[in-house]
GROMACS .gro file of C-alpha atoms in nm:
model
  121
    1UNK     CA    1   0.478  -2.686  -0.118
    2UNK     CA    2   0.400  -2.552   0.155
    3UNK     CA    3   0.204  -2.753   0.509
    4UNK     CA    4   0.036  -2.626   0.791
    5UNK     CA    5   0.003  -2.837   1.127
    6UNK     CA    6  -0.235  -2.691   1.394
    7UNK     CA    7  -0.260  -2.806   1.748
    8UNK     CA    8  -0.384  -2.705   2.071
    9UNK     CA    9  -0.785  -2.704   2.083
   10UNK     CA   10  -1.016  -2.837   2.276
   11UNK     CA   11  -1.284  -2.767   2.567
   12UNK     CA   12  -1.269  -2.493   2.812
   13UNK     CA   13  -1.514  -2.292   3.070
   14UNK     CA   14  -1.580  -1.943   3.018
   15UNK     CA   15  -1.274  -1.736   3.137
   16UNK     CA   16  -1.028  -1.969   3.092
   17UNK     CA   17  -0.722  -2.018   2.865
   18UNK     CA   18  -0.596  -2.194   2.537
   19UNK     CA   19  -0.306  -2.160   2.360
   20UNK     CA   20  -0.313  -2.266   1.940
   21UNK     CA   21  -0.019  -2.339   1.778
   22UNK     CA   22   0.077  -2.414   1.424
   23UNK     CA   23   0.419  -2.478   1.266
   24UNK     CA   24   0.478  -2.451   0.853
   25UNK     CA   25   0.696  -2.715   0.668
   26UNK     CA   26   0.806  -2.768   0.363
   27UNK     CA   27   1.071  -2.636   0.067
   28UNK     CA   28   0.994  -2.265   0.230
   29UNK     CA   29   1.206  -1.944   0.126
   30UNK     CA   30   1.066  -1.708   0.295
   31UNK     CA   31   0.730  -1.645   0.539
   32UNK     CA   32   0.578  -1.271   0.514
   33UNK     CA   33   0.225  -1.303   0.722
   34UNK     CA   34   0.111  -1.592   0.973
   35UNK     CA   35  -0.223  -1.577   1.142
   36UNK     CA   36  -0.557  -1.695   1.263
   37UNK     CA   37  -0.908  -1.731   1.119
   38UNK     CA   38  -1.216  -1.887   1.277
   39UNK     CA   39  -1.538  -2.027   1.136
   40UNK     CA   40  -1.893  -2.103   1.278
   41UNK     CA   41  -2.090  -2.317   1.089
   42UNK     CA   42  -2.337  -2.095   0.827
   43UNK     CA   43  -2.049  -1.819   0.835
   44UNK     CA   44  -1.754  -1.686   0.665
   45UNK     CA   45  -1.415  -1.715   0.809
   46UNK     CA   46  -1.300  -1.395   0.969
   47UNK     CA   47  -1.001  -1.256   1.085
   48UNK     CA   48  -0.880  -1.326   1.445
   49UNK     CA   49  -0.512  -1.206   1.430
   50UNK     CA   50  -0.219  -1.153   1.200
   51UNK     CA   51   0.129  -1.117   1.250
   52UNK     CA   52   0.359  -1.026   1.020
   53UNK     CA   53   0.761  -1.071   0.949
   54UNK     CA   54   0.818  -0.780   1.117
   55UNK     CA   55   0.659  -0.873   1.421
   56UNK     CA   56   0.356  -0.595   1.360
   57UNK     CA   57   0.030  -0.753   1.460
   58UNK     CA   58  -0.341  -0.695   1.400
   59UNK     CA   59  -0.644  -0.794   1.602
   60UNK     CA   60  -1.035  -0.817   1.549
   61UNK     CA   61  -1.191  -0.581   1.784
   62UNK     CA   62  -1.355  -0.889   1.987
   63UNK     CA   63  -1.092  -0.989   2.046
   64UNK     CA   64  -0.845  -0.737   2.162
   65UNK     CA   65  -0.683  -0.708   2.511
   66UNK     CA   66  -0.762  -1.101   2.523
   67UNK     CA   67  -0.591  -1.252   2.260
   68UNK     CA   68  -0.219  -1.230   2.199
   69UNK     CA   69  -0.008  -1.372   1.853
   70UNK     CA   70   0.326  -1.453   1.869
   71UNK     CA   71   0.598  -1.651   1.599
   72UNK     CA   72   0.883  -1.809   1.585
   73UNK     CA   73   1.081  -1.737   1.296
   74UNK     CA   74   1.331  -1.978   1.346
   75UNK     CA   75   1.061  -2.252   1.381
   76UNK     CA   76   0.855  -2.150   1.115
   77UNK     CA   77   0.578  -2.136   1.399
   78UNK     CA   78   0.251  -1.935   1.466
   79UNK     CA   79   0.066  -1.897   1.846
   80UNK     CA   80  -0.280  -1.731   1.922
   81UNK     CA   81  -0.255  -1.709   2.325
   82UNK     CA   82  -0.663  -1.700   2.391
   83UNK     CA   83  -0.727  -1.581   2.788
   84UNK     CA   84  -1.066  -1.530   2.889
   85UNK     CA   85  -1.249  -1.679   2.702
   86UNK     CA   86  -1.619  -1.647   2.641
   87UNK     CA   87  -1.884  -1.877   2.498
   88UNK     CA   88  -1.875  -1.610   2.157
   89UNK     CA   89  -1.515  -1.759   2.075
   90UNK     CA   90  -1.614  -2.106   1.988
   91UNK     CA   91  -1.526  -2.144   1.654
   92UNK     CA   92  -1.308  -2.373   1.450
   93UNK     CA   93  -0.986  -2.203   1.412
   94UNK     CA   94  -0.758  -2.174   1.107
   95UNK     CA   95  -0.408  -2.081   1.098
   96UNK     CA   96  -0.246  -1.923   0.740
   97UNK     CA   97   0.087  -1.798   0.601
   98UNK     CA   98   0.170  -1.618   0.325
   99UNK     CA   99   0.494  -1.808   0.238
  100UNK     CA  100   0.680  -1.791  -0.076
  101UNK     CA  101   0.803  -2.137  -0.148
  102UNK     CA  102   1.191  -2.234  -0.274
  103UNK     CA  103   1.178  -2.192  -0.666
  104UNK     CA  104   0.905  -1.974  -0.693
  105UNK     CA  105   0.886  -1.621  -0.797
  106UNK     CA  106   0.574  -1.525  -0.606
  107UNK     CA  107   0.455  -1.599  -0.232
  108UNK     CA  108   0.119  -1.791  -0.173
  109UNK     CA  109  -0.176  -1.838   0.099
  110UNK     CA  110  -0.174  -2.162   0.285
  111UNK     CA  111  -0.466  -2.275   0.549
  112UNK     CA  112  -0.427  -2.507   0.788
  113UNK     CA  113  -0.654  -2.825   0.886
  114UNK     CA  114  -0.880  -2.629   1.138
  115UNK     CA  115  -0.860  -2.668   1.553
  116UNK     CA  116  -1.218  -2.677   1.726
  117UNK     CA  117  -1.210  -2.433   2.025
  118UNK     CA  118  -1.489  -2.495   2.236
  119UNK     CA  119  -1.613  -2.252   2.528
  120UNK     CA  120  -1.920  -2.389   2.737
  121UNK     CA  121  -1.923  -2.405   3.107
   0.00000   0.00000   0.00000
């Protein structure tokens, strides 16, 4: 079983800075992609930004040149640096893995609890 905790939301003015986190637990063999989702209410999730084992990353075009993912192997742990922001970013934002869990043959899809970024000025 794998968990997914995210923190670092909240309120900002247009052009400023957040920085998400989330960090997997649980009986975890092996992590091949971490990344970030958001949602708008009325919308499907889309892709923001994956990263994988390797370290190769992927952005949407919106967001390119602005946002930046990183991990930390070693802590299991996903960031989304967001810099300047705009009022088109707000969003609730879900982190993922693709982790294959201790005692299991295959490698799942895991989605976090959802961080509200908020951009107004």
């Amino acid at each position: 079983q794998v968990q997914l905790v995210e923190s670092g939301g909240g309120l900002v003015q247009p052009g400023g800075s957040l920085r998400l986190s989330c960090a997997a637990s649980g009986s975890i063999l092996s992590i091949n992609v971490m990344g970030w989702y958001q949602q708008t209410p009325g919308k499907q999730r889309e892709l923001v930004a994956v990263i994988t084992s390797r370290g190769s990353t992927d952005y949407a075009d919106s967001v390119k040149g602005r946002f930046t993912i990183s991990r930390d192997n070693a802590k299991n742990t996903v960031y989304l640096q967001m810099n300047s922001l705009k009022a088109e970013d707000t969003a609730v934002y879900y982190c993922y893995v693709n982790a294959r869990p201790i005692g299991s043959t295959f490698a799942y899809n895991t989605w976090g609890q959802g961080t509200q970024v908020t951009v107004s000025s």
